């Protein structure tokens, strides 16, 4: 595979979207313009983005050579020559994932010549043929008014604020010596503020204008704190490093608000704040499989989580598109499955391009990031998503498949044969080894095993799996499952396998994985589908409810500990409205920041159900986020909206106050609308 640098080969790739109208099907149109001086013949065009053609889709003025999930290869008509200055236009009306927003279109494209040379194309944002095209990028924030609903800038809002009186705004905060727990928090606070607000000098010595901040210990909850304000300084009282850190973060937010907007916000010289979180589990998930985030990005994001007083980082390390963590027993995983590219085991997806793209974390880097998070009061939860979502893994380790398996099944995302086989002993041994290595890297003692979106037809062509199914559920069940072989079973939304033979096989796999996790002294996390078959020990596991709002309450009623994270409210990859110009996905809905803020995760729950409520979690999936300005737009301020729900008593929430204060919260990449 070679890249052409010949200026005679210059290509422009454009995509256009015409949504359905009446009985007219939608149209996805591609245009390839030859801007060079050399004609092109005998080539194929490859492109990828969230939009997905149907398998076997008809192409007008072309031919579908291959559709692999969101990556498509098409060819022009036989004998076609793309002359200099000419345009080849082709289109299709058959999509399994249609476009809802401009970011759904192709993000990368390249031509492969008859000689096998790769010619990258310049790609423009997808254009709607029926809407004004003005793609939005960067975080939108409300203006800070002269008269804010509250004179203190704090997110999330504290439990109790009393007797506040304003005075002179200091130039910074001088952190005094204190007990060991306070010193640990002070070091973390210095690091966070230096990362998030470089150049502001938020922490400074008294001789440089810093206001004295003193510390005192008291018994109580580890995340609770108290601030007492006086003209000569501030006293922070807490029981543990997390409480001291959260008190300092609140103080830092107050200071920044008053310093940056002195006509709107004040800095107290009297009064107090007494505070503690509403929920114990305040989480954020980050998918690093679809798009890779380097260690520096992850550390910066952890600082933002801490600034929002979030305390769980769910690290989605594997998926169909990549494997991102070093496992010493299986070096093939990072050698082969951490990279995507043309003619690699995993093809270009979601705009990753023809040349090797990706990355992974070494175990030393993981230890460093986990320790970094711990300083910020954040527990890191790794996810190895199995048995589904395992295409990249199986490309790296094909010996984990049934060698006699035939036929093809596909996930809802169009990934072929992407599930670890419950009847393959090597697959079980693999998971035991991986879990053992992870347990040594993640001291929080929680290992998330995924268990979501296994296709209905999974393993339907595997003699090993069918024999296992016959033993477990009878010959008729095995025969019924075999009829799914080479049948397209995925449909709109994720496959629902409840009550199907597939669920029996998944439960068998999960029972063994859960047993190995328990043997390591760890808790098993899973998406809601991990409940299939009832094989989890509820005392050593928890589930994340994601598909709809009622499911979390139903699972809590069954006795599962639940983290609430419905796609309709807490999936931050969803567009913020149905407007074409907003980026993001749309299959679960279009929650605005106000929708996310107003969502009550336990509305209508009974006392019995609330006993199993652990907390809430934001989920950041990354199909749309090759453009980091899209990340900033989609994640902020909705991440802070979820953080306030997780921390602030419901009766204390106030949207008008929140959205003004959110304007001072940091984003990750500095892209602002």
XYZ file of C-alpha atoms in Angstrom:
673
model
C 0.000 0.000 0.000
C 1.587 3.276 -1.113
C 0.465 6.870 -0.935
C 0.594 8.987 -4.045
C 2.236 12.389 -3.729
C 1.909 13.090 -7.422
C 0.163 16.495 -7.818
C -1.383 15.120 -10.992
C -3.642 13.070 -8.720
C -5.820 15.485 -6.791
C -9.297 14.393 -5.788
C -12.294 16.080 -4.155
C -15.024 13.983 -2.519
C -18.485 15.370 -1.755
C -21.662 13.812 -0.381
C -25.221 15.076 -0.616
C -28.291 13.999 1.313
C -31.888 14.234 0.141
C -34.218 13.050 2.917
C -37.367 11.038 2.179
C -40.383 13.005 1.027
C -43.790 11.395 0.756
C -43.331 8.086 -1.022
C -39.912 9.093 -2.321
C -37.011 7.209 -0.759
C -34.024 9.179 0.542
C -31.024 9.627 -1.724
C -27.378 9.536 -0.653
C -25.252 10.983 -3.458
C -21.478 10.919 -3.822
C -19.387 13.063 -6.138
C -15.755 12.470 -6.977
C -13.998 15.265 -8.867
C -10.646 14.776 -10.575
C -8.780 18.036 -9.935
C -5.522 16.653 -11.297
C -4.025 16.387 -14.743
C -4.144 12.588 -15.144
C -7.249 10.588 -16.082
C -8.339 7.785 -13.742
C -9.628 4.418 -14.953
C -10.160 0.994 -13.400
C -10.355 2.394 -9.876
C -12.591 1.856 -6.858
C -13.711 4.487 -4.355
C -13.734 3.782 -0.594
C -15.446 5.996 1.969
C -16.640 5.772 5.586
C -18.723 7.659 8.072
C -21.637 6.920 10.401
C -24.093 6.609 7.484
C -24.356 3.016 6.319
C -25.503 1.527 3.037
C -27.563 -1.637 3.117
C -25.770 -4.867 2.381
C -26.161 -5.365 -1.358
C -27.479 -1.843 -1.916
C -28.110 -0.821 -5.503
C -25.852 1.998 -6.735
C -27.070 4.278 -9.488
C -24.231 4.901 -11.960
C -21.968 2.503 -10.118
C -21.621 -0.841 -8.375
C -21.254 -1.777 -4.722
C -18.071 -3.839 -4.455
C -18.153 -4.278 -0.678
C -20.060 -2.909 2.272
C -18.374 -3.557 5.590
C -20.471 -1.906 8.264
C -20.003 1.855 7.660
C -17.152 1.405 5.179
C -18.212 1.154 1.535
C -16.273 0.377 -1.624
C -17.957 1.255 -4.912
C -16.821 1.171 -8.520
C -17.895 3.266 -11.499
C -19.498 1.605 -14.531
C -17.253 -0.662 -16.608
C -14.993 1.285 -18.927
C -15.538 4.569 -17.075
C -12.680 7.096 -17.225
C -12.603 10.070 -14.859
C -10.982 12.734 -17.008
C -9.170 15.771 -15.550
C -11.781 18.268 -14.357
C -14.586 15.703 -14.660
C -17.037 14.553 -11.979
C -18.318 11.040 -11.282
C -21.654 11.102 -9.483
C -23.327 8.016 -8.046
C -26.146 7.523 -5.561
C -28.095 5.005 -3.529
C -31.557 4.950 -2.003
C -30.888 1.988 0.276
C -29.388 2.798 3.668
C -29.555 0.805 6.880
C -28.425 3.876 8.827
C -29.787 7.018 7.172
C -28.460 10.522 7.712
C -30.061 12.743 10.327
C -27.290 15.315 10.771
C -24.433 16.677 8.692
C -21.918 14.676 10.719
C -23.518 11.385 9.620
C -21.974 11.688 6.169
C -18.638 10.360 4.957
C -15.632 11.729 6.841
C -12.896 10.110 4.771
C -12.524 8.882 1.200
C -9.810 7.503 -1.031
C -9.363 5.891 -4.405
C -7.545 2.621 -5.025
C -6.134 2.514 -8.539
C -5.913 -0.554 -10.747
C -2.244 -0.790 -9.713
C -3.169 -0.757 -6.002
C -1.999 2.783 -5.266
C -3.921 4.696 -2.583
C -5.004 8.209 -3.556
C -6.537 10.118 -0.611
C -9.284 12.615 -1.428
C -10.115 15.913 0.185
C -13.519 15.473 1.873
C -16.109 18.199 2.390
C -18.906 18.069 4.999
C -22.086 16.429 3.781
C -24.628 18.847 2.328
C -28.408 18.610 2.609
C -30.286 19.358 -0.572
C -33.319 20.637 1.345
C -31.858 22.613 4.278
C -29.582 25.589 4.737
C -26.134 24.165 5.399
C -24.291 25.758 8.319
C -22.654 22.926 10.310
C -22.320 23.712 13.998
C -19.167 22.910 15.901
C -17.834 23.841 19.324
C -19.493 24.242 22.701
C -22.467 26.588 22.851
C -22.661 28.605 26.047
C -25.125 31.108 27.392
C -24.055 34.722 27.900
C -23.321 35.734 31.477
C -25.913 38.400 32.420
C -25.351 41.353 34.700
C -27.847 39.938 37.180
C -27.475 36.178 37.556
C -30.037 34.026 39.398
C -27.364 33.373 42.046
C -24.296 35.482 42.871
C -22.040 32.397 43.165
C -20.760 30.454 40.160
C -20.837 26.772 41.183
C -21.554 23.586 39.200
C -22.939 21.312 40.531
C -24.863 23.449 42.989
C -24.199 22.682 46.678
C -26.564 21.192 49.183
C -26.720 24.238 51.471
C -25.514 27.836 51.025
C -26.002 30.194 53.978
C -25.202 33.774 55.039
C -23.152 34.719 51.995
C -21.835 38.293 51.852
C -19.468 39.518 49.169
C -16.266 41.470 49.450
C -12.983 42.052 47.689
C -12.117 39.414 45.095
C -8.675 37.931 45.768
C -6.065 37.434 43.078
C -5.766 33.751 43.831
C -5.875 31.085 46.512
C -2.951 30.357 48.851
C -3.265 26.789 50.131
C -1.909 26.410 53.650
C -0.322 23.296 55.061
C -2.795 20.909 56.591
C -3.441 17.287 57.468
C -2.233 14.595 55.070
C -5.668 14.211 53.454
C -5.829 17.947 52.770
C -2.278 18.018 51.403
C -3.145 15.228 48.985
C -6.217 17.148 47.811
C -4.259 20.397 47.513
C -1.712 18.734 45.217
C -4.517 17.368 43.040
C -6.235 20.756 42.955
C -3.032 22.482 41.819
C -2.662 19.945 39.046
C -6.294 20.240 37.902
C -6.293 24.036 37.806
C -2.957 24.178 35.998
C -4.330 21.790 33.382
C -7.700 23.423 32.908
C -6.834 27.098 33.385
C -3.178 27.600 32.472
C -1.938 31.097 33.000
C -4.682 32.127 35.436
C -2.537 31.606 38.519
C -5.519 30.337 40.436
C -3.250 28.855 43.133
C -0.586 31.337 44.295
C 1.325 32.217 47.421
C 0.232 34.884 49.897
C 3.101 37.154 48.874
C 1.677 37.099 45.319
C -1.820 38.061 46.434
C -3.214 34.673 47.361
C -6.042 34.502 49.917
C -5.198 32.065 52.747
C -7.085 28.776 52.555
C -6.824 26.648 55.711
C -7.848 23.058 56.347
C -9.364 21.113 59.222
C -10.439 17.496 59.577
C -13.752 16.232 60.873
C -15.559 12.900 60.907
C -18.146 12.310 58.214
C -18.785 11.187 54.654
C -15.656 10.888 52.512
C -17.016 13.165 49.752
C -18.643 15.780 52.022
C -17.073 19.130 52.832
C -17.756 22.502 54.413
C -16.500 25.979 53.465
C -16.470 28.820 56.010
C -15.706 32.261 54.588
C -14.137 35.205 56.405
C -12.418 38.396 55.318
C -9.018 36.966 56.168
C -9.439 33.593 54.427
C -11.422 30.421 53.908
C -11.579 27.267 56.031
C -12.140 23.947 54.252
C -13.319 21.116 56.488
C -13.641 17.490 55.381
C -12.997 13.905 56.420
C -10.992 12.579 53.462
C -9.030 13.662 50.380
C -12.131 13.542 48.147
C -14.050 15.908 50.427
C -11.146 18.348 50.648
C -10.749 18.245 46.854
C -14.428 18.915 46.203
C -14.350 21.805 48.660
C -11.380 23.298 46.828
C -13.096 22.814 43.461
C -16.163 24.668 44.704
C -13.912 27.421 46.012
C -12.034 27.539 42.713
C -15.270 27.868 40.765
C -16.469 30.690 43.007
C -13.154 32.478 42.572
C -13.115 32.137 38.779
C -16.669 33.403 38.460
C -15.987 36.473 40.582
C -12.632 37.136 38.931
C -13.879 36.835 35.351
C -17.312 38.433 35.839
C -17.021 40.737 38.892
C -20.201 42.620 38.019
C -22.208 39.385 38.119
C -20.607 37.068 40.674
C -19.170 37.744 44.111
C -16.488 36.236 46.307
C -17.720 35.681 49.880
C -16.142 37.239 52.965
C -18.840 35.723 55.195
C -21.133 32.728 55.154
C -20.784 29.004 54.645
C -21.396 26.128 52.255
C -22.259 22.663 53.580
C -22.202 20.061 50.857
C -22.342 16.337 50.058
C -23.332 14.401 46.934
C -26.826 13.127 46.275
C -25.559 9.947 44.554
C -22.595 7.707 45.218
C -22.039 6.678 41.583
C -21.526 9.732 39.375
C -20.062 8.432 36.170
C -18.923 9.197 32.666
C -18.174 6.632 29.976
C -15.750 7.248 27.105
C -15.555 5.071 23.998
C -11.926 4.999 22.836
C -12.458 2.188 20.315
C -14.273 4.098 17.547
C -11.927 7.077 17.941
C -8.654 6.828 19.847
C -7.814 9.263 22.642
C -4.157 9.552 23.611
C -3.089 9.391 27.258
C -2.766 13.182 27.429
C -6.358 13.600 26.233
C -7.629 11.089 28.778
C -5.795 12.834 31.626
C -7.189 16.196 30.578
C -10.674 14.725 30.415
C -10.258 13.271 33.898
C -9.488 16.782 35.152
C -12.772 17.962 33.643
C -14.644 15.093 35.284
C -13.159 16.067 38.632
C -14.096 19.732 38.071
C -17.677 18.460 37.654
C -17.340 16.310 40.842
C -17.819 13.063 38.896
C -16.208 10.030 40.519
C -16.413 7.105 38.066
C -14.653 6.836 34.704
C -16.012 3.974 32.576
C -13.254 3.317 30.024
C -14.706 1.536 26.976
C -11.473 -0.049 25.777
C -12.656 -2.534 23.143
C -15.283 -2.808 20.457
C -15.729 -4.144 16.940
C -13.524 -1.394 15.571
C -10.470 -1.708 17.841
C -8.778 -3.194 20.904
C -7.010 -0.481 22.905
C -5.238 -2.063 25.906
C -2.048 -4.112 26.103
C -2.566 -7.682 27.297
C 0.845 -9.238 27.777
C -0.394 -12.779 27.161
C -1.815 -11.790 23.763
C 0.451 -9.255 22.008
C -1.477 -9.838 18.749
C -4.317 -7.759 20.160
C -2.432 -4.480 19.996
C -0.287 -5.504 17.024
C -3.332 -6.166 14.826
C -6.545 -4.960 16.443
C -5.447 -1.495 17.600
C -5.076 -0.222 14.027
C -7.422 0.346 11.112
C -6.562 0.887 7.476
C -6.907 -0.333 3.919
C -6.053 -4.053 3.682
C -5.551 -4.293 7.459
C -7.506 -6.848 9.542
C -9.871 -4.016 10.520
C -10.761 -1.706 7.618
C -11.089 2.087 7.822
C -14.232 3.021 9.754
C -15.792 6.279 10.936
C -13.379 8.401 8.946
C -10.157 6.762 10.110
C -8.700 6.730 6.584
C -6.686 4.335 4.402
C -3.342 4.478 6.180
C -2.761 2.762 9.546
C -4.593 4.779 12.187
C -5.234 4.062 15.838
C -3.276 3.344 18.975
C -3.424 1.625 22.350
C -2.412 2.018 25.971
C 0.497 0.069 27.405
C 0.008 -1.371 30.863
C 2.431 1.195 32.274
C 0.343 3.961 30.709
C -2.806 2.421 32.147
C -1.291 2.343 35.629
C -0.292 5.992 35.262
C -3.773 7.040 34.143
C -5.464 5.023 36.891
C -3.200 6.591 39.518
C -3.875 10.009 37.993
C -7.625 9.433 38.259
C -7.263 8.239 41.832
C -5.643 11.529 42.817
C -8.781 13.223 41.469
C -11.125 10.978 43.465
C -12.118 9.018 40.340
C -12.343 5.226 40.181
C -11.587 3.790 36.736
C -13.787 0.974 35.424
C -12.380 -0.832 32.363
C -14.746 -2.386 29.849
C -13.906 -5.353 27.630
C -17.088 -5.642 25.571
C -17.942 -9.321 25.067
C -19.275 -11.643 23.737
C -20.582 -9.263 21.070
C -18.707 -6.257 19.693
C -15.606 -8.454 19.293
C -14.766 -8.239 15.579
C -11.345 -6.614 16.061
C -10.479 -9.111 18.784
C -11.411 -12.058 16.564
C -9.431 -10.650 13.654
C -6.360 -10.615 15.887
C -7.044 -14.033 17.437
C -9.000 -16.110 14.883
C -8.242 -19.266 16.880
C -10.973 -18.157 19.288
C -13.594 -18.936 16.638
C -15.166 -22.335 15.972
C -12.942 -23.614 13.122
C -15.929 -25.357 11.541
C -18.287 -22.391 11.680
C -19.993 -21.559 8.386
C -22.174 -18.775 7.100
C -22.518 -15.213 8.310
C -24.521 -13.253 10.827
C -24.294 -9.509 11.350
C -24.764 -7.102 14.220
C -27.124 -4.164 14.017
C -24.087 -2.083 13.010
C -23.390 -4.448 10.091
C -20.376 -6.164 11.687
C -20.039 -9.766 10.470
C -19.472 -12.730 12.813
C -18.402 -10.495 15.681
C -19.096 -12.564 18.812
C -16.853 -14.667 21.029
C -18.136 -18.239 20.950
C -19.430 -19.572 24.306
C -18.685 -23.148 23.213
C -15.066 -22.497 22.279
C -12.871 -23.420 25.288
C -10.094 -21.133 24.033
C -12.471 -18.161 24.236
C -13.234 -18.854 27.889
C -9.534 -19.315 28.689
C -8.835 -16.034 26.893
C -11.343 -14.153 29.024
C -9.952 -15.625 32.250
C -6.473 -14.432 31.277
C -7.650 -10.965 30.282
C -9.674 -10.499 33.460
C -6.698 -11.572 35.552
C -4.437 -8.980 33.909
C -7.082 -6.263 34.243
C -7.625 -7.005 37.923
C -3.956 -6.197 38.505
C -4.272 -2.849 36.706
C -7.525 -1.431 38.089
C -7.591 -1.270 41.893
C -11.233 -0.134 42.034
C -12.080 -3.829 41.649
C -14.814 -3.383 39.034
C -14.489 -5.088 35.646
C -17.142 -4.308 33.042
C -17.801 -7.085 30.526
C -20.271 -5.401 28.173
C -22.748 -8.128 27.114
C -24.792 -5.800 24.886
C -26.155 -6.113 21.344
C -25.406 -9.756 20.584
C -27.069 -10.408 17.200
C -30.001 -12.799 17.102
C -28.186 -14.998 14.588
C -24.916 -15.204 16.525
C -23.235 -18.641 16.309
C -26.059 -20.071 14.172
C -23.476 -21.673 11.874
C -21.216 -22.981 14.654
C -21.356 -26.754 15.256
C -19.778 -26.224 18.683
C -22.417 -23.675 19.713
C -25.314 -25.675 18.293
C -24.179 -28.775 20.180
C -23.962 -26.750 23.398
C -27.408 -25.306 22.750
C -28.865 -28.775 22.200
C -27.488 -29.841 25.591
C -28.810 -26.736 27.326
C -32.174 -26.184 25.670
C -32.890 -29.255 23.558
C -32.491 -30.327 19.961
C -35.459 -28.239 18.777
C -33.856 -25.053 20.091
C -30.624 -25.885 18.283
C -32.480 -26.596 15.026
C -34.429 -23.351 15.335
C -31.241 -21.394 15.926
C -29.494 -23.007 12.943
C -32.216 -21.578 10.707
C -30.814 -18.091 11.394
C -27.607 -18.946 9.533
C -27.027 -16.606 6.588
C -30.258 -14.749 7.406
C -30.140 -11.008 8.077
C -31.495 -10.794 11.618
C -30.458 -7.315 12.678
C -33.151 -4.665 12.491
C -33.863 -1.092 13.503
C -32.402 -0.686 16.943
C -30.344 -3.292 18.776
C -31.310 -6.939 18.513
C -33.612 -8.094 21.274
C -32.579 -11.661 22.114
C -34.683 -12.093 25.257
C -36.175 -15.594 25.198
C -34.219 -16.636 22.087
C -31.640 -19.458 21.928
C -28.995 -16.754 21.499
C -29.712 -15.533 25.029
C -29.161 -19.056 26.379
C -25.716 -19.177 24.798
C -24.793 -15.682 25.950
C -25.891 -16.486 29.505
C -23.685 -19.579 29.508
C -20.712 -17.477 28.431
C -21.451 -14.732 30.935
C -21.823 -17.192 33.812
C -18.258 -18.391 33.253
C -16.813 -14.892 32.821
C -18.629 -13.635 35.912
C -17.270 -16.572 37.923
C -13.712 -15.687 36.911
C -14.270 -12.028 37.854
C -15.675 -13.024 41.256
C -12.732 -15.342 41.841
C -10.468 -12.322 41.433
C -12.390 -10.501 44.155
C -13.933 -8.049 41.695
C -17.424 -6.807 40.903
C -18.829 -7.454 37.413
C -20.372 -4.571 35.498
C -22.543 -5.062 32.430
C -24.987 -3.346 30.154
C -28.609 -4.292 30.769
C -28.456 -7.321 28.455
C -26.191 -9.025 31.012
C -29.418 -9.841 32.861
C -30.366 -12.435 30.198
C -30.664 -15.814 31.835
C -30.296 -14.484 35.381
C -26.731 -15.801 35.712
C -25.181 -12.859 37.578
C -24.728 -12.917 41.316
C -26.616 -9.743 42.162
C -24.483 -9.147 45.232
C -21.321 -8.808 43.117
C -22.546 -7.102 39.953
C -24.357 -4.064 38.627
C -26.072 -3.188 35.350
C -26.372 -0.039 33.253
C -29.831 0.636 31.855
C -29.424 2.235 28.440
C -32.126 1.222 25.953
C -35.092 3.093 27.356
C -36.227 4.885 30.475
C -38.430 2.193 32.116
C -35.885 -0.633 31.841
C -33.779 0.546 34.782
C -36.765 0.492 37.129
C -37.741 -2.996 35.930
C -34.254 -4.360 36.545
C -34.074 -2.677 39.954
C -37.381 -4.364 40.799
C -35.727 -7.686 39.950
C -32.993 -6.943 42.481
C -30.156 -5.733 40.238
C -28.081 -2.742 41.313
C -28.631 -0.178 38.560
C -26.820 2.773 37.044
C -29.210 4.850 34.938
C -27.891 5.952 31.532
C -30.719 5.975 28.966
C -29.770 6.876 25.417
C -32.748 9.215 25.260
C -31.252 11.524 27.902
C -27.674 10.607 28.834
C -26.020 9.490 25.568
C -23.932 12.516 24.727
C -23.298 11.394 21.145
C -26.925 12.203 20.353
C -27.509 15.467 18.507
C -28.945 18.259 20.638
C -31.895 18.759 18.301
C -33.327 17.363 15.069
C -31.798 20.276 13.149
C -29.657 19.055 10.229
C -26.861 21.439 11.188
C -26.401 19.963 14.656
C -23.812 17.148 14.747
C -24.294 13.783 16.377
C -26.392 10.641 16.166
C -30.167 10.520 16.416
C -31.347 6.934 16.844
C -32.198 7.418 20.551
C -33.507 10.969 20.317
C -32.253 14.540 20.366
C -31.908 15.666 23.986
C -31.161 19.348 24.373
C -29.060 20.447 27.353
C -32.343 21.433 29.052
C -33.818 17.981 28.352
C -30.760 16.328 29.876
C -30.839 18.641 32.879
C -34.550 18.112 33.540
C -34.457 14.325 33.195
C -35.315 12.603 36.485
C -33.513 9.233 36.544
C -35.742 7.771 39.260
C -39.108 9.360 38.554
C -41.854 7.092 39.870
C -39.492 4.561 41.444
C -40.669 2.721 44.543
C -38.682 2.480 47.735
C -37.820 -1.118 46.867
C -36.426 -0.034 43.506
C -34.513 2.926 44.975
C -32.660 0.520 47.258
C -30.895 -0.756 44.112
C -30.218 2.654 42.543
C -26.455 3.311 42.416
C -26.411 6.529 40.405
C -26.181 7.897 36.873
C -23.705 7.896 34.032
C -23.093 9.989 30.936
C -22.114 7.904 27.900
C -19.857 9.266 25.163
C -19.868 7.079 22.062
C -17.577 8.207 19.302
C -18.883 7.306 15.873
C -19.395 11.013 15.069
C -16.403 12.512 16.829
C -13.474 12.288 14.439
C -13.795 16.079 14.531
C -12.919 17.089 18.094
C -14.958 20.270 17.754
C -17.967 17.954 17.531
C -16.872 16.386 20.826
C -16.873 19.801 22.480
C -20.299 20.623 21.105
C -21.992 17.363 22.052
C -20.446 16.750 25.464
C -20.637 20.247 26.964
C -22.665 21.534 28.769
C -24.701 18.308 28.895
C -21.966 16.575 30.921
C -22.337 19.252 33.593
C -26.131 18.868 33.463
C -25.764 15.185 34.375
C -23.188 16.041 37.031
C -25.631 18.419 38.699
C -28.367 15.778 38.715
C -25.912 13.346 40.316
C -24.805 15.752 43.036
C -27.454 18.379 43.767
C -30.663 17.640 45.706
C -33.516 17.578 43.191
C -35.369 20.410 44.917
C -32.251 22.592 44.668
C -31.917 22.296 40.902
C -32.552 25.420 38.839
C -32.034 25.507 35.069
C -31.733 29.297 34.833
C -28.956 29.316 37.420
C -27.254 26.255 35.964
C -26.999 27.413 32.352
C -25.412 30.722 33.381
C -22.891 29.009 35.639
C -22.155 26.364 33.000
C -20.736 29.133 30.812
C -17.651 29.144 33.045
C -17.104 25.377 32.913
C -14.205 24.113 30.764
C -14.468 21.950 27.679
C -11.829 19.500 26.467
C -10.393 20.986 23.269
C -11.164 24.688 23.456
C -13.634 24.711 20.554
C -16.418 27.200 21.276
C -19.406 27.993 19.109
